[in-house]
Amino acid sequence: MSTISTASLPFAKGHGTENDFIIVNDPQGELTLDADRVAALCDRRAGIGADGLLRVIRAQALVDNGEITELAEGIAGDDWFMDYRNADGSIAEMCGNGTRVFAHWVVVQGLVRFPSDASDDGEVSFTVGTRAGVKPITVHSFNSRRAEVSVEMGAPEVMGLSTANMAGQSYAGLGVDMGNPHLAATIPGLTSESLAELILEQPEFDPEFFPHGLNLEVVTPLKDGEVHMRVFERGVGETRSCGTGTVAAAVSALADAGAVTGSVKVNVPGGQVLVDVREDGSTLRGPSEIVATGLAAI
């Protein structure tokens, strides 16, 4: 891998329901983005500021550079791959909101080939590679600023029950594997108002159940097809939204209501997304917004 200085690194900034990301184009994997550099870029006081970084790279370049050993089934070498880093520089397997922003960006950049009859606000479908496997995408509508995007998130894997302690309170919930680990705790009697008053901080959890850490979602019971959620993400802290977390929250709330499948509107501090949980998979639909482009001096 050759090294390119990030002293004048072109970047974009986007968010999905206020879960925000730095986006860098690196098709052939020529950038060196170590953990310290990513953390500096994501620093909200001394850097650009973001919950994470999305690196736009060809899937085969990751293999050629030795960053992954092989491509998962369904990912072609020339597919775009979302190489996602948390705000602390650690690598994460998957990010649902990040995938929507990533898809929006590659469409706006003209990196995805359109049907001949597609228009600026037309619908286009393609696939994105991630460390959690191939993710089918549909961009329902878009312009250079905003888009509406659906991501096929795969079948949630319910791992069982576990608990975590946070700010002196115990949270029991479902362990849900979305390609990354979640503990989604639906709390009886919790309202959106009482949810807003909770203190979210680094949780204590069972390391045998969650050997790679966890994202902890606190969820209100399902009511009229909606829930409210807050999340504390590993490697980041509390965020305004978490895409994989909204799916885990929907799975937990449906289970709490005695259901396995269904459609759930998940309200997070940054907005609302729609989660469809099916027997064979799940879909996350919501907005994306590109808010800035520039040159990083870090």
mmCIF file of C-alpha atoms in Angstrom:
data_model
loop_
_atom_site.group_PDB
_atom_site.id
_atom_site.type_symbol
_atom_site.label_atom_id
_atom_site.label_comp_id
_atom_site.label_asym_id
_atom_site.label_seq_id
_atom_site.Cartn_x
_atom_site.Cartn_y
_atom_site.Cartn_z
ATOM 1 C CA MET A 1 0.000 0.000 0.000
ATOM 2 C CA SER A 2 1.413 3.383 -0.933
ATOM 3 C CA THR A 3 1.076 6.236 1.488
ATOM 4 C CA ILE A 4 -0.705 9.477 0.658
ATOM 5 C CA SER A 5 -0.572 12.297 3.177
ATOM 6 C CA THR A 6 -3.906 13.415 4.562
ATOM 7 C CA ALA A 7 -2.611 16.968 4.974
ATOM 8 C CA SER A 8 -4.976 18.015 2.176
ATOM 9 C CA LEU A 9 -7.398 15.094 2.198
ATOM 10 C CA PRO A 10 -10.616 15.727 0.225
ATOM 11 C CA PHE A 11 -13.647 14.706 2.264
ATOM 12 C CA ALA A 12 -17.403 14.993 2.481
ATOM 13 C CA LYS A 13 -19.612 15.133 5.565
ATOM 14 C CA GLY A 14 -23.008 13.454 5.728
ATOM 15 C CA HIS A 15 -25.515 12.071 8.190
ATOM 16 C CA GLY A 16 -28.394 9.632 8.439
ATOM 17 C CA THR A 17 -30.880 10.752 11.119
ATOM 18 C CA GLU A 18 -27.985 12.786 12.598
ATOM 19 C CA ASN A 19 -25.638 9.794 12.885
ATOM 20 C CA ASP A 20 -22.822 11.652 11.132
ATOM 21 C CA PHE A 21 -19.860 10.528 9.067
ATOM 22 C CA ILE A 22 -16.754 11.733 7.285
ATOM 23 C CA ILE A 23 -16.572 10.269 3.769
ATOM 24 C CA VAL A 24 -13.286 9.798 1.900
ATOM 25 C CA ASN A 25 -12.855 8.448 -1.630
ATOM 26 C CA ASP A 26 -10.025 5.913 -1.855
ATOM 27 C CA PRO A 27 -10.910 3.570 -4.755
ATOM 28 C CA GLN A 28 -7.585 1.731 -4.925
ATOM 29 C CA GLY A 29 -6.743 1.816 -1.223
ATOM 30 C CA GLU A 30 -3.859 4.278 -1.444
ATOM 31 C CA LEU A 31 -4.604 6.136 1.781
ATOM 32 C CA THR A 32 -3.117 5.267 5.123
ATOM 33 C CA LEU A 33 -5.916 5.662 7.654
ATOM 34 C CA ASP A 34 -4.623 4.318 10.935
ATOM 35 C CA ALA A 35 -6.672 4.472 14.123
ATOM 36 C CA ASP A 36 -4.998 7.637 15.419
ATOM 37 C CA ARG A 37 -5.588 9.528 12.177
ATOM 38 C CA VAL A 38 -9.243 8.465 11.977
ATOM 39 C CA ALA A 39 -9.749 9.469 15.612
ATOM 40 C CA ALA A 40 -8.171 12.868 14.904
ATOM 41 C CA LEU A 41 -10.440 13.441 11.915
ATOM 42 C CA CYS A 42 -13.527 12.442 13.923
ATOM 43 C CA ASP A 43 -12.603 14.562 16.959
ATOM 44 C CA ARG A 44 -15.399 17.100 17.488
ATOM 45 C CA ARG A 45 -13.153 19.780 18.966
ATOM 46 C CA ALA A 46 -9.829 19.408 17.167
ATOM 47 C CA GLY A 47 -10.972 17.700 13.961
ATOM 48 C CA ILE A 48 -13.853 17.673 11.510
ATOM 49 C CA GLY A 49 -16.073 15.806 13.956
ATOM 50 C CA ALA A 50 -18.128 12.673 13.287
ATOM 51 C CA ASP A 51 -19.439 9.423 14.746
ATOM 52 C CA GLY A 52 -17.321 7.535 12.230
ATOM 53 C CA LEU A 53 -15.529 7.491 8.889
ATOM 54 C CA LEU A 54 -16.729 5.915 5.625
ATOM 55 C CA ARG A 55 -13.940 4.946 3.234
ATOM 56 C CA VAL A 56 -15.139 4.437 -0.354
ATOM 57 C CA ILE A 57 -12.948 1.667 -1.773
ATOM 58 C CA ARG A 58 -13.167 -1.094 -4.366
ATOM 59 C CA ALA A 59 -13.643 -4.452 -2.662
ATOM 60 C CA GLN A 60 -10.689 -6.084 -4.415
ATOM 61 C CA ALA A 61 -8.341 -3.332 -3.248
ATOM 62 C CA LEU A 62 -8.952 -4.375 0.365
ATOM 63 C CA VAL A 63 -7.912 -7.932 -0.500
ATOM 64 C CA ASP A 64 -4.908 -6.823 -2.549
ATOM 65 C CA ASN A 65 -3.741 -4.617 0.323
ATOM 66 C CA GLY A 66 -4.168 -7.429 2.845
ATOM 67 C CA GLU A 67 -6.827 -5.558 4.830
ATOM 68 C CA ILE A 68 -9.283 -8.442 4.467
ATOM 69 C CA THR A 69 -8.441 -12.028 3.550
ATOM 70 C CA GLU A 70 -11.241 -12.701 1.073
ATOM 71 C CA LEU A 71 -14.491 -11.290 -0.272
ATOM 72 C CA ALA A 72 -17.707 -12.597 1.212
ATOM 73 C CA GLU A 73 -20.160 -14.416 -1.041
ATOM 74 C CA GLY A 74 -21.988 -12.000 -3.323
ATOM 75 C CA ILE A 75 -19.311 -9.264 -3.239
ATOM 76 C CA ALA A 76 -17.499 -8.765 -6.561
ATOM 77 C CA GLY A 77 -14.018 -7.310 -6.789
ATOM 78 C CA ASP A 78 -15.224 -4.144 -8.526
ATOM 79 C CA ASP A 79 -18.095 -3.556 -6.074
ATOM 80 C CA TRP A 80 -17.882 -0.503 -3.848
ATOM 81 C CA PHE A 81 -17.035 -1.480 -0.288
ATOM 82 C CA MET A 82 -17.970 0.540 2.785
ATOM 83 C CA ASP A 83 -14.846 0.356 4.940
ATOM 84 C CA TYR A 84 -16.272 1.744 8.174
ATOM 85 C CA ARG A 85 -14.294 3.065 11.147
ATOM 86 C CA ASN A 86 -15.710 4.133 14.520
ATOM 87 C CA ALA A 87 -14.853 7.547 15.921
ATOM 88 C CA ASP A 88 -12.027 6.046 17.998
ATOM 89 C CA GLY A 89 -10.476 4.582 14.839
ATOM 90 C CA SER A 90 -11.518 0.993 15.485
ATOM 91 C CA ILE A 91 -12.928 -1.008 12.573
ATOM 92 C CA ALA A 92 -16.614 -1.973 12.725
ATOM 93 C CA GLU A 93 -18.381 -4.693 10.774
ATOM 94 C CA MET A 94 -21.466 -2.766 9.752
ATOM 95 C CA CYS A 95 -23.322 0.540 10.104
ATOM 96 C CA GLY A 96 -26.869 0.860 8.788
ATOM 97 C CA ASN A 97 -27.029 4.663 8.759
ATOM 98 C CA GLY A 98 -23.531 4.772 7.315
ATOM 99 C CA THR A 99 -24.560 2.437 4.499
ATOM 100 C CA ARG A 100 -27.389 4.783 3.527
ATOM 101 C CA VAL A 101 -25.046 7.790 3.487
ATOM 102 C CA PHE A 102 -22.416 5.773 1.607
ATOM 103 C CA ALA A 103 -24.972 4.772 -1.037
ATOM 104 C CA HIS A 104 -26.183 8.358 -1.383
ATOM 105 C CA TRP A 105 -22.609 9.577 -1.852
ATOM 106 C CA VAL A 106 -21.575 7.058 -4.514
ATOM 107 C CA VAL A 107 -24.745 7.838 -6.473
ATOM 108 C CA VAL A 108 -24.159 11.602 -6.266
ATOM 109 C CA GLN A 109 -20.524 11.085 -7.311
ATOM 110 C CA GLY A 110 -21.594 9.113 -10.382
ATOM 111 C CA LEU A 111 -19.768 6.004 -9.177
ATOM 112 C CA VAL A 112 -22.816 3.800 -9.785
ATOM 113 C CA ARG A 113 -23.919 3.155 -13.349
ATOM 114 C CA PHE A 114 -27.553 4.136 -13.936
ATOM 115 C CA PRO A 115 -30.135 2.692 -16.284
ATOM 116 C CA SER A 116 -30.371 4.789 -19.445
ATOM 117 C CA ASP A 117 -33.787 6.144 -18.452
ATOM 118 C CA ALA A 118 -32.845 7.098 -14.873
ATOM 119 C CA SER A 119 -33.318 10.736 -13.838
ATOM 120 C CA ASP A 120 -31.872 12.781 -10.993
ATOM 121 C CA ASP A 121 -34.779 11.803 -8.767
ATOM 122 C CA GLY A 122 -35.133 8.258 -10.122
ATOM 123 C CA GLU A 123 -34.745 4.986 -8.240
ATOM 124 C CA VAL A 124 -31.657 2.810 -8.548
ATOM 125 C CA SER A 125 -30.632 -0.479 -6.917
ATOM 126 C CA PHE A 126 -27.139 -1.915 -6.443
ATOM 127 C CA THR A 127 -25.040 -3.725 -3.851
ATOM 128 C CA VAL A 128 -22.437 -2.503 -1.368
ATOM 129 C CA GLY A 129 -19.794 -4.663 0.249
ATOM 130 C CA THR A 130 -19.276 -4.552 4.017
ATOM 131 C CA ARG A 131 -17.409 -6.621 6.573
ATOM 132 C CA ALA A 132 -20.827 -8.044 7.493
ATOM 133 C CA GLY A 133 -21.372 -9.220 3.909
ATOM 134 C CA VAL A 134 -23.105 -7.880 0.816
ATOM 135 C CA LYS A 135 -25.872 -5.299 1.377
ATOM 136 C CA PRO A 136 -28.473 -4.693 -1.364
ATOM 137 C CA ILE A 137 -29.365 -1.002 -1.630
ATOM 138 C CA THR A 138 -32.243 0.914 -3.158
ATOM 139 C CA VAL A 139 -31.894 4.671 -3.527
ATOM 140 C CA HIS A 140 -35.539 5.699 -3.886
ATOM 141 C CA SER A 141 -34.905 9.365 -4.610
ATOM 142 C CA PHE A 142 -31.925 11.680 -4.391
ATOM 143 C CA ASN A 143 -30.316 14.962 -5.241
ATOM 144 C CA SER A 144 -26.916 16.353 -4.310
ATOM 145 C CA ARG A 145 -28.124 17.185 -0.775
ATOM 146 C CA ARG A 146 -30.776 14.662 0.273
ATOM 147 C CA ALA A 147 -31.803 11.085 -0.443
ATOM 148 C CA GLU A 148 -34.202 8.396 0.719
ATOM 149 C CA VAL A 149 -32.465 5.023 0.911
ATOM 150 C CA SER A 150 -33.348 1.447 1.863
ATOM 151 C CA VAL A 151 -30.751 -1.097 2.955
ATOM 152 C CA GLU A 152 -31.324 -4.835 3.151
ATOM 153 C CA MET A 153 -29.849 -5.552 6.569
ATOM 154 C CA GLY A 154 -30.036 -9.348 6.571
ATOM 155 C CA ALA A 155 -31.677 -11.664 9.072
ATOM 156 C CA PRO A 156 -31.216 -10.526 12.686
ATOM 157 C CA GLU A 157 -29.692 -13.293 14.762
ATOM 158 C CA VAL A 158 -31.172 -13.418 18.254
ATOM 159 C CA MET A 159 -28.374 -14.546 20.536
ATOM 160 C CA GLY A 160 -30.415 -14.880 23.729
ATOM 161 C CA LEU A 161 -30.942 -12.819 26.857
ATOM 162 C CA SER A 162 -28.304 -10.808 28.650
ATOM 163 C CA THR A 163 -27.956 -7.813 30.937
ATOM 164 C CA ALA A 164 -25.781 -4.726 31.176
ATOM 165 C CA ASN A 165 -25.296 -2.147 33.907
ATOM 166 C CA MET A 166 -25.201 1.541 33.059
ATOM 167 C CA ALA A 167 -25.220 4.552 35.364
ATOM 168 C CA GLY A 168 -26.311 2.408 38.295
ATOM 169 C CA GLN A 169 -29.198 0.734 36.473
ATOM 170 C CA SER A 170 -29.496 -2.794 35.128
ATOM 171 C CA TYR A 171 -30.820 -3.317 31.600
ATOM 172 C CA ALA A 172 -32.060 -6.740 30.528
ATOM 173 C CA GLY A 173 -32.604 -7.314 26.861
ATOM 174 C CA LEU A 174 -32.109 -9.378 23.733
ATOM 175 C CA GLY A 175 -28.683 -9.955 22.313
ATOM 176 C CA VAL A 176 -29.042 -9.346 18.578
ATOM 177 C CA ASP A 177 -26.298 -9.907 16.016
ATOM 178 C CA MET A 178 -26.676 -7.580 13.036
ATOM 179 C CA GLY A 179 -23.159 -8.270 11.798
ATOM 180 C CA ASN A 180 -22.196 -6.222 14.849
ATOM 181 C CA PRO A 181 -23.281 -6.951 18.440
ATOM 182 C CA HIS A 182 -26.280 -5.362 20.175
ATOM 183 C CA LEU A 183 -28.100 -5.607 23.462
ATOM 184 C CA ALA A 184 -31.578 -4.174 22.865
ATOM 185 C CA ALA A 185 -33.460 -3.625 26.117
ATOM 186 C CA THR A 186 -37.191 -2.931 25.818
ATOM 187 C CA ILE A 187 -38.206 -1.539 29.217
ATOM 188 C CA PRO A 188 -41.834 -1.986 30.424
ATOM 189 C CA GLY A 189 -43.483 1.326 31.249
ATOM 190 C CA LEU A 190 -40.709 3.394 29.678
ATOM 191 C CA THR A 191 -42.005 6.452 27.813
ATOM 192 C CA SER A 192 -40.303 8.799 25.391
ATOM 193 C CA GLU A 193 -40.203 11.395 28.177
ATOM 194 C CA SER A 194 -38.604 9.094 30.763
ATOM 195 C CA LEU A 195 -36.239 7.714 28.097
ATOM 196 C CA ALA A 196 -34.935 11.247 27.495
ATOM 197 C CA GLU A 197 -34.059 11.579 31.194
ATOM 198 C CA LEU A 198 -31.874 8.465 31.381
ATOM 199 C CA ILE A 199 -28.103 8.757 31.717
ATOM 200 C CA LEU A 200 -26.273 6.815 29.023
ATOM 201 C CA GLU A 201 -22.622 6.048 29.628
ATOM 202 C CA GLN A 202 -20.142 3.240 29.046
ATOM 203 C CA PRO A 203 -22.007 0.076 30.133
ATOM 204 C CA GLU A 204 -20.669 -2.903 32.028
ATOM 205 C CA PHE A 205 -21.576 -6.168 30.282
ATOM 206 C CA ASP A 206 -20.857 -9.891 30.143
ATOM 207 C CA PRO A 207 -17.619 -10.261 28.143
ATOM 208 C CA GLU A 208 -18.305 -13.930 27.475
ATOM 209 C CA PHE A 209 -21.651 -13.074 25.870
ATOM 210 C CA PHE A 210 -20.216 -10.023 24.078
ATOM 211 C CA PRO A 211 -16.515 -10.769 23.480
ATOM 212 C CA HIS A 212 -16.233 -7.923 20.968
ATOM 213 C CA GLY A 213 -18.154 -5.329 22.982
ATOM 214 C CA LEU A 214 -21.681 -4.150 22.330
ATOM 215 C CA ASN A 215 -24.005 -1.393 21.267
ATOM 216 C CA LEU A 216 -26.647 -0.894 23.944
ATOM 217 C CA GLU A 217 -30.139 0.226 22.892
ATOM 218 C CA VAL A 218 -32.747 1.332 25.438
ATOM 219 C CA VAL A 219 -36.206 1.012 23.886
ATOM 220 C CA THR A 220 -39.781 1.941 24.762
ATOM 221 C CA PRO A 221 -42.481 -0.736 24.334
ATOM 222 C CA LEU A 222 -44.211 -0.930 20.950
ATOM 223 C CA LYS A 223 -47.222 1.380 20.713
ATOM 224 C CA ASP A 224 -49.219 2.073 17.547
ATOM 225 C CA GLY A 225 -46.399 0.627 15.479
ATOM 226 C CA GLU A 226 -43.736 2.938 16.923
ATOM 227 C CA VAL A 227 -40.953 2.856 19.488
ATOM 228 C CA HIS A 228 -38.455 5.385 20.813
ATOM 229 C CA MET A 229 -34.804 4.488 21.258
ATOM 230 C CA ARG A 230 -31.501 5.811 22.552
ATOM 231 C CA VAL A 231 -28.184 4.080 21.954
ATOM 232 C CA PHE A 232 -24.677 3.937 23.376
ATOM 233 C CA GLU A 233 -22.305 2.661 20.670
ATOM 234 C CA ARG A 234 -19.020 0.887 21.244
ATOM 235 C CA GLY A 235 -16.069 2.964 20.147
ATOM 236 C CA VAL A 236 -18.195 6.133 19.925
ATOM 237 C CA GLY A 237 -20.468 6.795 22.899
ATOM 238 C CA GLU A 238 -24.061 7.950 22.703
ATOM 239 C CA THR A 239 -25.078 8.821 19.158
ATOM 240 C CA ARG A 240 -28.170 10.454 17.715
ATOM 241 C CA SER A 241 -29.005 7.273 15.811
ATOM 242 C CA CYS A 242 -27.660 3.801 14.996
ATOM 243 C CA GLY A 243 -28.974 1.971 11.929
ATOM 244 C CA THR A 244 -28.175 -1.574 12.992
ATOM 245 C CA GLY A 245 -29.375 -0.572 16.459
ATOM 246 C CA THR A 246 -32.784 0.465 15.150
ATOM 247 C CA VAL A 247 -33.204 -3.006 13.651
ATOM 248 C CA ALA A 248 -32.141 -4.623 16.926
ATOM 249 C CA ALA A 249 -34.580 -2.328 18.755
ATOM 250 C CA ALA A 250 -37.407 -3.328 16.419
ATOM 251 C CA VAL A 251 -36.629 -7.028 16.971
ATOM 252 C CA SER A 252 -36.629 -6.518 20.742
ATOM 253 C CA ALA A 253 -39.851 -4.486 20.779
ATOM 254 C CA LEU A 254 -41.637 -6.975 18.537
ATOM 255 C CA ALA A 255 -40.527 -9.850 20.782
ATOM 256 C CA ASP A 256 -41.734 -7.926 23.830
ATOM 257 C CA ALA A 257 -45.132 -7.592 22.092
ATOM 258 C CA GLY A 258 -45.223 -11.317 21.292
ATOM 259 C CA ALA A 259 -44.362 -10.981 17.606
ATOM 260 C CA VAL A 260 -41.469 -12.138 15.439
ATOM 261 C CA THR A 261 -42.037 -10.067 12.311
ATOM 262 C CA GLY A 262 -43.542 -6.676 11.565
ATOM 263 C CA SER A 263 -42.953 -3.064 10.561
ATOM 264 C CA VAL A 264 -41.788 -0.641 13.224
ATOM 265 C CA LYS A 265 -41.219 3.100 13.061
ATOM 266 C CA VAL A 266 -38.191 3.737 15.244
ATOM 267 C CA ASN A 267 -37.837 7.247 16.643
ATOM 268 C CA VAL A 268 -34.313 8.274 17.626
ATOM 269 C CA PRO A 269 -33.030 11.682 18.770
ATOM 270 C CA GLY A 270 -31.980 12.399 15.173
ATOM 271 C CA GLY A 271 -35.262 11.531 13.452
ATOM 272 C CA GLN A 272 -37.256 8.491 12.384
ATOM 273 C CA VAL A 273 -36.571 5.383 10.298
ATOM 274 C CA LEU A 274 -38.762 2.504 9.175
ATOM 275 C CA VAL A 275 -37.659 -1.049 9.966
ATOM 276 C CA ASP A 276 -39.303 -4.093 8.379
ATOM 277 C CA VAL A 277 -38.463 -7.373 10.092
ATOM 278 C CA ARG A 278 -39.271 -10.471 8.021
ATOM 279 C CA GLU A 279 -38.648 -14.157 8.593
ATOM 280 C CA ASP A 280 -35.887 -14.099 5.986
ATOM 281 C CA GLY A 281 -34.349 -10.697 6.670
ATOM 282 C CA SER A 282 -34.859 -7.061 7.535
ATOM 283 C CA THR A 283 -34.894 -3.703 5.761
ATOM 284 C CA LEU A 284 -33.958 -0.269 7.063
ATOM 285 C CA ARG A 285 -35.365 2.758 5.230
ATOM 286 C CA GLY A 286 -34.585 6.362 6.043
ATOM 287 C CA PRO A 287 -33.032 9.656 4.964
ATOM 288 C CA SER A 288 -29.493 10.624 4.103
ATOM 289 C CA GLU A 289 -28.065 14.105 3.843
ATOM 290 C CA ILE A 290 -24.731 15.348 2.494
ATOM 291 C CA VAL A 291 -23.953 18.592 4.305
ATOM 292 C CA ALA A 292 -20.419 19.621 3.306
ATOM 293 C CA THR A 293 -17.306 18.927 1.284
ATOM 294 C CA GLY A 294 -13.815 20.212 1.927
ATOM 295 C CA LEU A 295 -10.125 19.500 2.505
ATOM 296 C CA ALA A 296 -8.950 18.045 5.809
ATOM 297 C CA ALA A 297 -5.786 19.533 7.289
ATOM 298 C CA ILE A 298 -5.141 16.563 9.570
#
